XYZ file of C-alpha atoms in Angstrom:
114
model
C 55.276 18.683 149.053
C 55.205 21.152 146.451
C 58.666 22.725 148.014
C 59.840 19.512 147.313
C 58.950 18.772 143.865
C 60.696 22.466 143.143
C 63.777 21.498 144.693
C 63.930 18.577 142.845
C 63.447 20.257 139.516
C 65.872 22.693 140.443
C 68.290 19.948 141.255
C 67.394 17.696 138.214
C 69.745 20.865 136.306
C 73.057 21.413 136.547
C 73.784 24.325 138.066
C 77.030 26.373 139.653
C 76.230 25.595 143.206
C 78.714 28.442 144.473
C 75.566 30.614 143.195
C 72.668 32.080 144.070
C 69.480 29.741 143.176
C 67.692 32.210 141.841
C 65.809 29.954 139.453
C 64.647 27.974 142.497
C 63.738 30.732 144.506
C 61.491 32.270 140.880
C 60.022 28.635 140.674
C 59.054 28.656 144.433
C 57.671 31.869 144.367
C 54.735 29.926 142.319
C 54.019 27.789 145.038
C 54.403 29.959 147.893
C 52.236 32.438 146.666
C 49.797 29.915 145.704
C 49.390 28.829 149.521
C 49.125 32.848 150.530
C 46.299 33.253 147.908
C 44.586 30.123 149.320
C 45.095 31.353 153.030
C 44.251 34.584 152.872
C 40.762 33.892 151.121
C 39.808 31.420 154.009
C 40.941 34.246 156.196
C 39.122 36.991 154.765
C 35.878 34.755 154.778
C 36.016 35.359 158.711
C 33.356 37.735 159.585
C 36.018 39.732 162.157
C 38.004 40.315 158.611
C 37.147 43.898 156.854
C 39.812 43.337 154.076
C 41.263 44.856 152.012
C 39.826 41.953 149.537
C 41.417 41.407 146.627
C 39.893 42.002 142.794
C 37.088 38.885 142.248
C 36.547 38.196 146.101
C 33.021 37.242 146.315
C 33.149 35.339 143.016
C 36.337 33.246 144.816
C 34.346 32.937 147.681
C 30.814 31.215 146.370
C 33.396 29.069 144.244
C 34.901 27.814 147.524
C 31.905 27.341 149.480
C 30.552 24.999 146.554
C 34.019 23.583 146.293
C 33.512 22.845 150.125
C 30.145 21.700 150.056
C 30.810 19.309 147.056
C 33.642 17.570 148.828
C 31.559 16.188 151.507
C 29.373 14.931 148.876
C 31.812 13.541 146.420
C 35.389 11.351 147.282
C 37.084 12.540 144.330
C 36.711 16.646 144.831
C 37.217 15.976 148.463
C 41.057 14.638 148.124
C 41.573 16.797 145.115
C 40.643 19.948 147.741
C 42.514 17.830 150.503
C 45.444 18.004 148.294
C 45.439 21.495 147.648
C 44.778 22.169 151.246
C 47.776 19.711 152.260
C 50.031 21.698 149.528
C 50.356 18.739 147.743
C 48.558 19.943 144.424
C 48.935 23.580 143.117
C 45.510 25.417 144.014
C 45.121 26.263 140.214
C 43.826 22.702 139.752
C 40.403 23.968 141.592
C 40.070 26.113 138.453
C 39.933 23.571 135.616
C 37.358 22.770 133.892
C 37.600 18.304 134.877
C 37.808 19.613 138.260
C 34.759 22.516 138.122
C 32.561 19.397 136.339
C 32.864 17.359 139.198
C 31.746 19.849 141.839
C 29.325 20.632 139.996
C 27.959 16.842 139.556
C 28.609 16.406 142.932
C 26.228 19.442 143.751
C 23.257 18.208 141.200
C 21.860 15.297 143.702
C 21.729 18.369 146.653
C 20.373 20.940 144.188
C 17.382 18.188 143.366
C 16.316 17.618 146.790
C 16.057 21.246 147.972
């Protein structure tokens, strides 16, 4: 979905289609290393992985797990991750602040009854 929104945008402008798309290719880039970052941090949570893991790992890696845990508990953080997951949403949305509240709401009710 998101290859398709860049596409689009890259279409919306007039370009010289005997040329390279270059600005596509820039503008996918974004994406497509997006869905690497998000890939290879589910990958390197496998306990068979040794790394090499990237600057902020285990930081990234609590985050998820209470992104993960909060989506069972809560609708909306559940299709937001399902939407990042599904490429639909860039993964940088899991980093704002809206989105960071509602896990964190989400998590209060389980935090409580511990």
């Amino acid at each position: 979905m998101l290859h398709a929104s860049c596409l689009a945008a890259y279409l919306r402008r007039p370009h010289d289609l005997r040329s390279p798309a270059w600005a596509y290719f820039e503008h996918l880039a974004v994406c497509v290393d997006a869905a690497w970052d998000l890939s290879t941090l589910s990958d390197l949570a496998l306990p068979h992985v040794n790394g090499p893991y990237p600057p902020g790992y285990p930081i990234s890696k609590k985050l998820f797990e209470r992104i993960n845990r909060a989506s069972a508990a809560d609708r909306r953080v559940n299709e937001v991750l399902l939407d990042v997951v599904n490429m639909k949403t860039h993964p940088s949305v899991l980093r704002s602040p809206r989105f960071l509240a509602g896990v964190g709401r989400a998590l209060l009710p389980a935090a409580a009854h511990r």
